[in-house]
């Protein structure tokens, strides 16, 4: 009943915005949302989020990665807001090569095969329930020895409007992943209550 009411609210917000990128709004502040409420916002937002990431040239970012990730295995049951990545809500997808190992969420002895690709969508919801699209975060496990400094992870990032973001992947991505999660393969994993087992 409660979820149905929320869904109706989200649908109404989408229908009345009248733009190609319909505004999806939340019924309350982002930090007060339940998982189901965050999921209702995501249901409204996901197509336009995916379309935004695909706009324009991908340059050094793999365009197929950006196009296909949402057909892969989803690792979070609802958009989780763990407080990292700029206080955003996050939805994580893993390709077939890596899904089995990633979805074990192991904290040691992690063996992620080369060819694994992981995508994390993001959006934020402010104190008034206003939704803003965020970047797409990408990680790819490459052949052993190809990038020893990052434990053979390639990191890339695409903004909400599709532009590849030039970041220093060591300081902006890899250092945090390696220093905090090095013992678990460099993986932070979705917030525990959101994990799909
Ligand atoms: C301050 C620490 C920090 C930085 C900096 C950081 N991340 Fe993360 N990242 C995390 C944490 C924590 C998680 C898991 C929890 C979550 O946010 O869902 C994560 C998860 C991810 C995931 C999902 C795979 C996983 O680890 O479970 C991807 C993909 C990702 N980050 C990409 C990036 C990219 C690309 C950058 C640089 C642009 C970056 N991250 C910078 C902390 C960080």
PDB file of N, CA, C and O in Angstrom, residues 86-152:
ATOM      1  N   UNK A  86      30.528  10.693  -2.645  1.00  0.00           N
ATOM      2  CA  UNK A  86      29.800  11.955  -2.602  1.00  0.00           C
ATOM      3  C   UNK A  86      28.399  11.856  -2.042  1.00  0.00           C
ATOM      4  O   UNK A  86      27.527  12.612  -2.431  1.00  0.00           O
ATOM      5  N   UNK A  87      28.154  10.945  -1.100  1.00  0.00           N
ATOM      6  CA  UNK A  87      26.846  10.832  -0.469  1.00  0.00           C
ATOM      7  C   UNK A  87      25.745  10.461  -1.450  1.00  0.00           C
ATOM      8  O   UNK A  87      24.608  10.877  -1.304  1.00  0.00           O
ATOM      9  N   UNK A  88      26.085   9.679  -2.414  1.00  0.00           N
ATOM     10  CA  UNK A  88      25.118   9.358  -3.462  1.00  0.00           C
ATOM     11  C   UNK A  88      24.450   8.010  -3.243  1.00  0.00           C
ATOM     12  O   UNK A  88      24.960   7.164  -2.527  1.00  0.00           O
ATOM     13  N   UNK A  89      23.345   7.840  -3.937  1.00  0.00           N
ATOM     14  CA  UNK A  89      22.711   6.525  -4.024  1.00  0.00           C
ATOM     15  C   UNK A  89      23.380   5.770  -5.163  1.00  0.00           C
ATOM     16  O   UNK A  89      23.650   6.359  -6.220  1.00  0.00           O
ATOM     17  N   UNK A  90      23.637   4.496  -4.932  1.00  0.00           N
ATOM     18  CA  UNK A  90      24.442   3.728  -5.875  1.00  0.00           C
ATOM     19  C   UNK A  90      23.771   2.420  -6.255  1.00  0.00           C
ATOM     20  O   UNK A  90      23.173   1.759  -5.409  1.00  0.00           O
ATOM     21  N   UNK A  91      23.882   2.071  -7.530  1.00  0.00           N
ATOM     22  CA  UNK A  91      23.392   0.775  -8.009  1.00  0.00           C
ATOM     23  C   UNK A  91      24.522   0.118  -8.799  1.00  0.00           C
ATOM     24  O   UNK A  91      25.061   0.720  -9.728  1.00  0.00           O
ATOM     25  N   UNK A  92      24.866  -1.104  -8.389  1.00  0.00           N
ATOM     26  CA  UNK A  92      26.052  -1.776  -8.940  1.00  0.00           C
ATOM     27  C   UNK A  92      25.672  -2.958  -9.828  1.00  0.00           C
ATOM     28  O   UNK A  92      24.802  -3.753  -9.467  1.00  0.00           O
ATOM     29  N   UNK A  93      26.331  -3.057 -10.974  1.00  0.00           N
ATOM     30  CA  UNK A  93      26.129  -4.165 -11.918  1.00  0.00           C
ATOM     31  C   UNK A  93      27.475  -4.821 -12.232  1.00  0.00           C
ATOM     32  O   UNK A  93      28.480  -4.122 -12.354  1.00  0.00           O
ATOM     33  N   UNK A  94      27.478  -6.152 -12.396  1.00  0.00           N
ATOM     34  CA  UNK A  94      28.711  -6.893 -12.695  1.00  0.00           C
ATOM     35  C   UNK A  94      28.481  -7.778 -13.920  1.00  0.00           C
ATOM     36  O   UNK A  94      27.422  -8.420 -14.030  1.00  0.00           O
ATOM     37  N   UNK A  95      29.479  -7.848 -14.807  1.00  0.00           N
ATOM     38  CA  UNK A  95      29.283  -8.682 -16.005  1.00  0.00           C
ATOM     39  C   UNK A  95      29.396 -10.178 -15.665  1.00  0.00           C
ATOM     40  O   UNK A  95      29.763 -10.555 -14.544  1.00  0.00           O
ATOM     41  N   UNK A  96      29.087 -11.018 -16.656  1.00  0.00           N
ATOM     42  CA  UNK A  96      29.038 -12.473 -16.443  1.00  0.00           C
ATOM     43  C   UNK A  96      30.357 -13.045 -15.935  1.00  0.00           C
ATOM     44  O   UNK A  96      30.366 -13.985 -15.147  1.00  0.00           O
ATOM     45  N   UNK A  97      31.460 -12.485 -16.426  1.00  0.00           N
ATOM     46  CA  UNK A  97      32.774 -13.032 -16.056  1.00  0.00           C
ATOM     47  C   UNK A  97      33.013 -12.909 -14.554  1.00  0.00           C
ATOM     48  O   UNK A  97      33.554 -13.804 -13.924  1.00  0.00           O
ATOM     49  N   UNK A  98      32.582 -11.800 -13.963  1.00  0.00           N
ATOM     50  CA  UNK A  98      32.913 -11.556 -12.565  1.00  0.00           C
ATOM     51  C   UNK A  98      31.773 -11.760 -11.572  1.00  0.00           C
ATOM     52  O   UNK A  98      32.004 -11.756 -10.360  1.00  0.00           O
ATOM     53  N   UNK A  99      30.547 -11.943 -12.081  1.00  0.00           N
ATOM     54  CA  UNK A  99      29.389 -11.905 -11.178  1.00  0.00           C
ATOM     55  C   UNK A  99      29.466 -12.939 -10.057  1.00  0.00           C
ATOM     56  O   UNK A  99      29.215 -12.621  -8.892  1.00  0.00           O
ATOM     57  N   UNK A 100      29.840 -14.165 -10.382  1.00  0.00           N
ATOM     58  CA  UNK A 100      29.808 -15.217  -9.368  1.00  0.00           C
ATOM     59  C   UNK A 100      30.734 -14.878  -8.193  1.00  0.00           C
ATOM     60  O   UNK A 100      30.339 -14.950  -7.031  1.00  0.00           O
ATOM     61  N   UNK A 101      31.953 -14.457  -8.528  1.00  0.00           N
ATOM     62  CA  UNK A 101      32.924 -14.155  -7.462  1.00  0.00           C
ATOM     63  C   UNK A 101      32.541 -12.866  -6.717  1.00  0.00           C
ATOM     64  O   UNK A 101      32.611 -12.808  -5.491  1.00  0.00           O
ATOM     65  N   UNK A 102      32.116 -11.849  -7.449  1.00  0.00           N
ATOM     66  CA  UNK A 102      31.765 -10.574  -6.807  1.00  0.00           C
ATOM     67  C   UNK A 102      30.600 -10.764  -5.829  1.00  0.00           C
ATOM     68  O   UNK A 102      30.628 -10.252  -4.709  1.00  0.00           O
ATOM     69  N   UNK A 103      29.590 -11.514  -6.251  1.00  0.00           N
ATOM     70  CA  UNK A 103      28.390 -11.656  -5.418  1.00  0.00           C
ATOM     71  C   UNK A 103      28.593 -12.546  -4.180  1.00  0.00           C
ATOM     72  O   UNK A 103      27.665 -12.721  -3.384  1.00  0.00           O
ATOM     73  N   UNK A 104      29.813 -13.046  -4.005  1.00  0.00           N
ATOM     74  CA  UNK A 104      30.127 -13.735  -2.740  1.00  0.00           C
ATOM     75  C   UNK A 104      30.526 -12.694  -1.677  1.00  0.00           C
ATOM     76  O   UNK A 104      30.586 -13.016  -0.498  1.00  0.00           O
ATOM     77  N   UNK A 105      30.866 -11.486  -2.096  1.00  0.00           N
ATOM     78  CA  UNK A 105      31.237 -10.383  -1.186  1.00  0.00           C
ATOM     79  C   UNK A 105      32.289 -10.844  -0.171  1.00  0.00           C
ATOM     80  O   UNK A 105      32.185 -10.553   1.015  1.00  0.00           O
ATOM     81  N   UNK A 106      33.281 -11.575  -0.649  1.00  0.00           N
ATOM     82  CA  UNK A 106      34.288 -12.121   0.266  1.00  0.00           C
ATOM     83  C   UNK A 106      35.207 -11.021   0.787  1.00  0.00           C
ATOM     84  O   UNK A 106      35.563 -10.100   0.058  1.00  0.00           O
ATOM     85  N   UNK A 107      35.617 -11.154   2.057  1.00  0.00           N
ATOM     86  CA  UNK A 107      36.520 -10.140   2.599  1.00  0.00           C
ATOM     87  C   UNK A 107      37.976 -10.587   2.579  1.00  0.00           C
ATOM     88  O   UNK A 107      38.858  -9.881   3.065  1.00  0.00           O
ATOM     89  N   UNK A 108      38.251 -11.768   2.048  1.00  0.00           N
ATOM     90  CA  UNK A 108      39.631 -12.185   1.795  1.00  0.00           C
ATOM     91  C   UNK A 108      39.601 -13.264   0.718  1.00  0.00           C
ATOM     92  O   UNK A 108      38.530 -13.786   0.394  1.00  0.00           O
ATOM     93  N   UNK A 109      40.811 -13.560   0.183  1.00  0.00           N
ATOM     94  CA  UNK A 109      40.887 -14.645  -0.776  1.00  0.00           C
ATOM     95  C   UNK A 109      39.950 -14.436  -1.977  1.00  0.00           C
ATOM     96  O   UNK A 109      39.284 -15.356  -2.440  1.00  0.00           O
ATOM     97  N   UNK A 110      39.897 -13.201  -2.456  1.00  0.00           N
ATOM     98  CA  UNK A 110      39.008 -12.858  -3.568  1.00  0.00           C
ATOM     99  C   UNK A 110      39.748 -13.102  -4.882  1.00  0.00           C
ATOM    100  O   UNK A 110      40.883 -12.659  -5.041  1.00  0.00           O
ATOM    101  N   UNK A 111      39.148 -13.836  -5.790  1.00  0.00           N
ATOM    102  CA  UNK A 111      39.793 -14.127  -7.077  1.00  0.00           C
ATOM    103  C   UNK A 111      38.910 -13.636  -8.217  1.00  0.00           C
ATOM    104  O   UNK A 111      38.161 -14.401  -8.811  1.00  0.00           O
ATOM    105  N   UNK A 112      39.010 -12.354  -8.491  1.00  0.00           N
ATOM    106  CA  UNK A 112      38.215 -11.765  -9.570  1.00  0.00           C
ATOM    107  C   UNK A 112      38.929 -12.029 -10.900  1.00  0.00           C
ATOM    108  O   UNK A 112      40.080 -11.632 -11.069  1.00  0.00           O
ATOM    109  N   UNK A 113      38.288 -12.717 -11.843  1.00  0.00           N
ATOM    110  CA  UNK A 113      38.964 -13.028 -13.105  1.00  0.00           C
ATOM    111  C   UNK A 113      39.173 -11.802 -13.990  1.00  0.00           C
ATOM    112  O   UNK A 113      38.362 -10.865 -13.967  1.00  0.00           O
ATOM    113  N   UNK A 114      40.270 -11.829 -14.780  1.00  0.00           N
ATOM    114  CA  UNK A 114      40.491 -10.781 -15.782  1.00  0.00           C
ATOM    115  C   UNK A 114      39.289 -10.776 -16.719  1.00  0.00           C
ATOM    116  O   UNK A 114      38.738 -11.830 -17.038  1.00  0.00           O
ATOM    117  N   UNK A 115      38.882  -9.600 -17.138  1.00  0.00           N
ATOM    118  CA  UNK A 115      37.696  -9.481 -17.999  1.00  0.00           C
ATOM    119  C   UNK A 115      36.453  -9.095 -17.215  1.00  0.00           C
ATOM    120  O   UNK A 115      35.419  -8.775 -17.799  1.00  0.00           O
ATOM    121  N   UNK A 116      36.568  -9.110 -15.880  1.00  0.00           N
ATOM    122  CA  UNK A 116      35.443  -8.666 -15.045  1.00  0.00           C
ATOM    123  C   UNK A 116      35.225  -7.166 -15.240  1.00  0.00           C
ATOM    124  O   UNK A 116      36.181  -6.390 -15.244  1.00  0.00           O
ATOM    125  N   UNK A 117      33.981  -6.788 -15.411  1.00  0.00           N
ATOM    126  CA  UNK A 117      33.639  -5.367 -15.497  1.00  0.00           C
ATOM    127  C   UNK A 117      32.547  -5.063 -14.476  1.00  0.00           C
ATOM    128  O   UNK A 117      31.595  -5.842 -14.343  1.00  0.00           O
ATOM    129  N   UNK A 118      32.716  -3.963 -13.786  1.00  0.00           N
ATOM    130  CA  UNK A 118      31.741  -3.552 -12.766  1.00  0.00           C
ATOM    131  C   UNK A 118      31.357  -2.098 -13.030  1.00  0.00           C
ATOM    132  O   UNK A 118      32.229  -1.254 -13.269  1.00  0.00           O
ATOM    133  N   UNK A 119      30.069  -1.832 -13.021  1.00  0.00           N
ATOM    134  CA  UNK A 119      29.585  -0.466 -13.234  1.00  0.00           C
ATOM    135  C   UNK A 119      28.750  -0.051 -12.032  1.00  0.00           C
ATOM    136  O   UNK A 119      27.986  -0.841 -11.493  1.00  0.00           O
ATOM    137  N   UNK A 120      28.929   1.177 -11.641  1.00  0.00           N
ATOM    138  CA  UNK A 120      28.135   1.684 -10.536  1.00  0.00           C
ATOM    139  C   UNK A 120      27.484   2.994 -10.950  1.00  0.00           C
ATOM    140  O   UNK A 120      28.158   3.993 -11.200  1.00  0.00           O
ATOM    141  N   UNK A 121      26.164   2.991 -11.006  1.00  0.00           N
ATOM    142  CA  UNK A 121      25.416   4.207 -11.309  1.00  0.00           C
ATOM    143  C   UNK A 121      25.270   5.018 -10.025  1.00  0.00           C
ATOM    144  O   UNK A 121      25.261   4.443  -8.936  1.00  0.00           O
ATOM    145  N   UNK A 122      25.084   6.313 -10.171  1.00  0.00           N
ATOM    146  CA  UNK A 122      24.885   7.117  -8.965  1.00  0.00           C
ATOM    147  C   UNK A 122      23.882   8.243  -9.214  1.00  0.00           C
ATOM    148  O   UNK A 122      23.738   8.727 -10.334  1.00  0.00           O
ATOM    149  N   UNK A 123      23.174   8.586  -8.164  1.00  0.00           N
ATOM    150  CA  UNK A 123      22.332   9.786  -8.172  1.00  0.00           C
ATOM    151  C   UNK A 123      22.210  10.264  -6.735  1.00  0.00           C
ATOM    152  O   UNK A 123      22.456   9.510  -5.800  1.00  0.00           O
ATOM    153  N   UNK A 124      21.865  11.536  -6.577  1.00  0.00           N
ATOM    154  CA  UNK A 124      21.714  12.040  -5.212  1.00  0.00           C
ATOM    155  C   UNK A 124      20.312  12.599  -5.018  1.00  0.00           C
ATOM    156  O   UNK A 124      19.630  12.958  -5.979  1.00  0.00           O
ATOM    157  N   UNK A 125      19.894  12.632  -3.773  1.00  0.00           N
ATOM    158  CA  UNK A 125      18.572  13.156  -3.419  1.00  0.00           C
ATOM    159  C   UNK A 125      18.780  14.128  -2.263  1.00  0.00           C
ATOM    160  O   UNK A 125      19.334  13.757  -1.233  1.00  0.00           O
ATOM    161  N   UNK A 126      18.364  15.377  -2.465  1.00  0.00           N
ATOM    162  CA  UNK A 126      18.637  16.380  -1.426  1.00  0.00           C
ATOM    163  C   UNK A 126      17.557  16.376  -0.331  1.00  0.00           C
ATOM    164  O   UNK A 126      16.664  15.519  -0.310  1.00  0.00           O
ATOM    165  N   UNK A 127      17.647  17.342   0.566  1.00  0.00           N
ATOM    166  CA  UNK A 127      16.754  17.404   1.712  1.00  0.00           C
ATOM    167  C   UNK A 127      15.294  17.617   1.358  1.00  0.00           C
ATOM    168  O   UNK A 127      14.399  17.376   2.163  1.00  0.00           O
ATOM    169  N   UNK A 128      15.044  18.079   0.137  1.00  0.00           N
ATOM    170  CA  UNK A 128      13.659  18.302  -0.296  1.00  0.00           C
ATOM    171  C   UNK A 128      13.160  17.204  -1.219  1.00  0.00           C
ATOM    172  O   UNK A 128      12.084  17.317  -1.802  1.00  0.00           O
ATOM    173  N   UNK A 129      13.971  16.173  -1.410  1.00  0.00           N
ATOM    174  CA  UNK A 129      13.555  15.070  -2.276  1.00  0.00           C
ATOM    175  C   UNK A 129      13.883  15.297  -3.742  1.00  0.00           C
ATOM    176  O   UNK A 129      13.470  14.530  -4.610  1.00  0.00           O
ATOM    177  N   UNK A 130      14.638  16.364  -4.024  1.00  0.00           N
ATOM    178  CA  UNK A 130      15.020  16.632  -5.418  1.00  0.00           C
ATOM    179  C   UNK A 130      16.144  15.677  -5.834  1.00  0.00           C
ATOM    180  O   UNK A 130      17.115  15.492  -5.112  1.00  0.00           O
ATOM    181  N   UNK A 131      15.960  15.097  -7.018  1.00  0.00           N
ATOM    182  CA  UNK A 131      16.902  14.080  -7.497  1.00  0.00           C
ATOM    183  C   UNK A 131      17.857  14.678  -8.521  1.00  0.00           C
ATOM    184  O   UNK A 131      17.430  15.395  -9.426  1.00  0.00           O
ATOM    185  N   UNK A 132      19.134  14.418  -8.362  1.00  0.00           N
ATOM    186  CA  UNK A 132      20.135  14.856  -9.333  1.00  0.00           C
ATOM    187  C   UNK A 132      20.935  13.656  -9.802  1.00  0.00           C
ATOM    188  O   UNK A 132      21.397  12.858  -8.983  1.00  0.00           O
ATOM    189  N   UNK A 133      21.068  13.543 -11.117  1.00  0.00           N
ATOM    190  CA  UNK A 133      21.833  12.418 -11.657  1.00  0.00           C
ATOM    191  C   UNK A 133      23.313  12.592 -11.364  1.00  0.00           C
ATOM    192  O   UNK A 133      23.840  13.703 -11.432  1.00  0.00           O
ATOM    193  N   UNK A 134      23.995  11.487 -11.091  1.00  0.00           N
ATOM    194  CA  UNK A 134      25.433  11.528 -10.820  1.00  0.00           C
ATOM    195  C   UNK A 134      26.206  10.695 -11.823  1.00  0.00           C
ATOM    196  O   UNK A 134      25.614  10.093 -12.734  1.00  0.00           O
ATOM    197  N   UNK A 135      27.516  10.641 -11.658  1.00  0.00           N
ATOM    198  CA  UNK A 135      28.359   9.922 -12.618  1.00  0.00           C
ATOM    199  C   UNK A 135      28.177   8.402 -12.585  1.00  0.00           C
ATOM    200  O   UNK A 135      27.623   7.844 -11.642  1.00  0.00           O
ATOM    201  N   UNK A 136      28.700   7.784 -13.638  1.00  0.00           N
ATOM    202  CA  UNK A 136      28.798   6.332 -13.725  1.00  0.00           C
ATOM    203  C   UNK A 136      30.253   5.972 -13.441  1.00  0.00           C
ATOM    204  O   UNK A 136      31.165   6.505 -14.080  1.00  0.00           O
ATOM    205  N   UNK A 137      30.480   5.095 -12.462  1.00  0.00           N
ATOM    206  CA  UNK A 137      31.829   4.672 -12.080  1.00  0.00           C
ATOM    207  C   UNK A 137      32.096   3.288 -12.667  1.00  0.00           C
ATOM    208  O   UNK A 137      31.259   2.390 -12.532  1.00  0.00           O
ATOM    209  N   UNK A 138      33.240   3.128 -13.304  1.00  0.00           N
ATOM    210  CA  UNK A 138      33.539   1.864 -13.983  1.00  0.00           C
ATOM    211  C   UNK A 138      34.868   1.278 -13.513  1.00  0.00           C
ATOM    212  O   UNK A 138      35.838   2.011 -13.322  1.00  0.00           O
ATOM    213  N   UNK A 139      34.885  -0.032 -13.339  1.00  0.00           N
ATOM    214  CA  UNK A 139      36.127  -0.751 -13.020  1.00  0.00           C
ATOM    215  C   UNK A 139      36.216  -1.967 -13.913  1.00  0.00           C
ATOM    216  O   UNK A 139      35.220  -2.667 -14.100  1.00  0.00           O
ATOM    217  N   UNK A 140      37.411  -2.207 -14.442  1.00  0.00           N
ATOM    218  CA  UNK A 140      37.626  -3.398 -15.269  1.00  0.00           C
ATOM    219  C   UNK A 140      38.885  -4.104 -14.801  1.00  0.00           C
ATOM    220  O   UNK A 140      39.936  -3.477 -14.632  1.00  0.00           O
ATOM    221  N   UNK A 141      38.787  -5.409 -14.560  1.00  0.00           N
ATOM    222  CA  UNK A 141      39.968  -6.187 -14.170  1.00  0.00           C
ATOM    223  C   UNK A 141      40.690  -6.602 -15.438  1.00  0.00           C
ATOM    224  O   UNK A 141      40.103  -7.292 -16.289  1.00  0.00           O
ATOM    225  N   UNK A 142      41.935  -6.162 -15.596  1.00  0.00           N
ATOM    226  CA  UNK A 142      42.685  -6.474 -16.814  1.00  0.00           C
ATOM    227  C   UNK A 142      43.691  -7.593 -16.547  1.00  0.00           C
ATOM    228  O   UNK A 142      43.851  -8.030 -15.402  1.00  0.00           O
ATOM    229  N   UNK A 143      44.352  -8.035 -17.613  1.00  0.00           N
ATOM    230  CA  UNK A 143      45.330  -9.134 -17.490  1.00  0.00           C
ATOM    231  C   UNK A 143      46.357  -8.836 -16.410  1.00  0.00           C
ATOM    232  O   UNK A 143      46.795  -7.701 -16.255  1.00  0.00           O
ATOM    233  N   UNK A 144      46.769  -9.883 -15.722  1.00  0.00           N
ATOM    234  CA  UNK A 144      47.750  -9.743 -14.645  1.00  0.00           C
ATOM    235  C   UNK A 144      49.030  -9.075 -15.156  1.00  0.00           C
ATOM    236  O   UNK A 144      49.549  -9.440 -16.206  1.00  0.00           O
ATOM    237  N   UNK A 145      49.496  -8.068 -14.442  1.00  0.00           N
ATOM    238  CA  UNK A 145      50.726  -7.381 -14.802  1.00  0.00           C
ATOM    239  C   UNK A 145      50.525  -6.163 -15.698  1.00  0.00           C
ATOM    240  O   UNK A 145      51.442  -5.395 -15.935  1.00  0.00           O
ATOM    241  N   UNK A 146      49.319  -5.941 -16.185  1.00  0.00           N
ATOM    242  CA  UNK A 146      49.062  -4.821 -17.093  1.00  0.00           C
ATOM    243  C   UNK A 146      49.048  -3.477 -16.366  1.00  0.00           C
ATOM    244  O   UNK A 146      49.382  -2.440 -16.937  1.00  0.00           O
ATOM    245  N   UNK A 147      48.619  -3.505 -15.118  1.00  0.00           N
ATOM    246  CA  UNK A 147      48.576  -2.267 -14.338  1.00  0.00           C
ATOM    247  C   UNK A 147      48.854  -2.577 -12.866  1.00  0.00           C
ATOM    248  O   UNK A 147      47.970  -2.492 -12.018  1.00  0.00           O
ATOM    249  N   UNK A 148      50.134  -2.953 -12.589  1.00  0.00           N
ATOM    250  CA  UNK A 148      50.464  -3.422 -11.234  1.00  0.00           C
ATOM    251  C   UNK A 148      50.150  -2.387 -10.149  1.00  0.00           C
ATOM    252  O   UNK A 148      49.749  -2.749  -9.043  1.00  0.00           O
ATOM    253  N   UNK A 149      50.289  -1.107 -10.507  1.00  0.00           N
ATOM    254  CA  UNK A 149      50.084  -0.050  -9.509  1.00  0.00           C
ATOM    255  C   UNK A 149      48.643  -0.005  -8.989  1.00  0.00           C
ATOM    256  O   UNK A 149      48.376   0.481  -7.901  1.00  0.00           O
ATOM    257  N   UNK A 150      47.714  -0.522  -9.791  1.00  0.00           N
ATOM    258  CA  UNK A 150      46.306  -0.494  -9.377  1.00  0.00           C
ATOM    259  C   UNK A 150      45.775  -1.916  -9.166  1.00  0.00           C
ATOM    260  O   UNK A 150      44.560  -2.138  -9.223  1.00  0.00           O
ATOM    261  N   UNK A 151      46.687  -2.870  -8.957  1.00  0.00           N
ATOM    262  CA  UNK A 151      46.302  -4.276  -8.825  1.00  0.00           C
ATOM    263  C   UNK A 151      45.484  -4.734 -10.044  1.00  0.00           C
ATOM    264  O   UNK A 151      44.528  -5.499  -9.922  1.00  0.00           O
ATOM    265  N   UNK A 152      45.901  -4.224 -11.210  1.00  0.00           N
ATOM    266  CA  UNK A 152      45.295  -4.607 -12.494  1.00  0.00           C
ATOM    267  C   UNK A 152      43.810  -4.247 -12.606  1.00  0.00           C
ATOM    268  O   UNK A 152      43.047  -4.909 -13.308  1.00  0.00           O
TER     269      UNK A 152
END
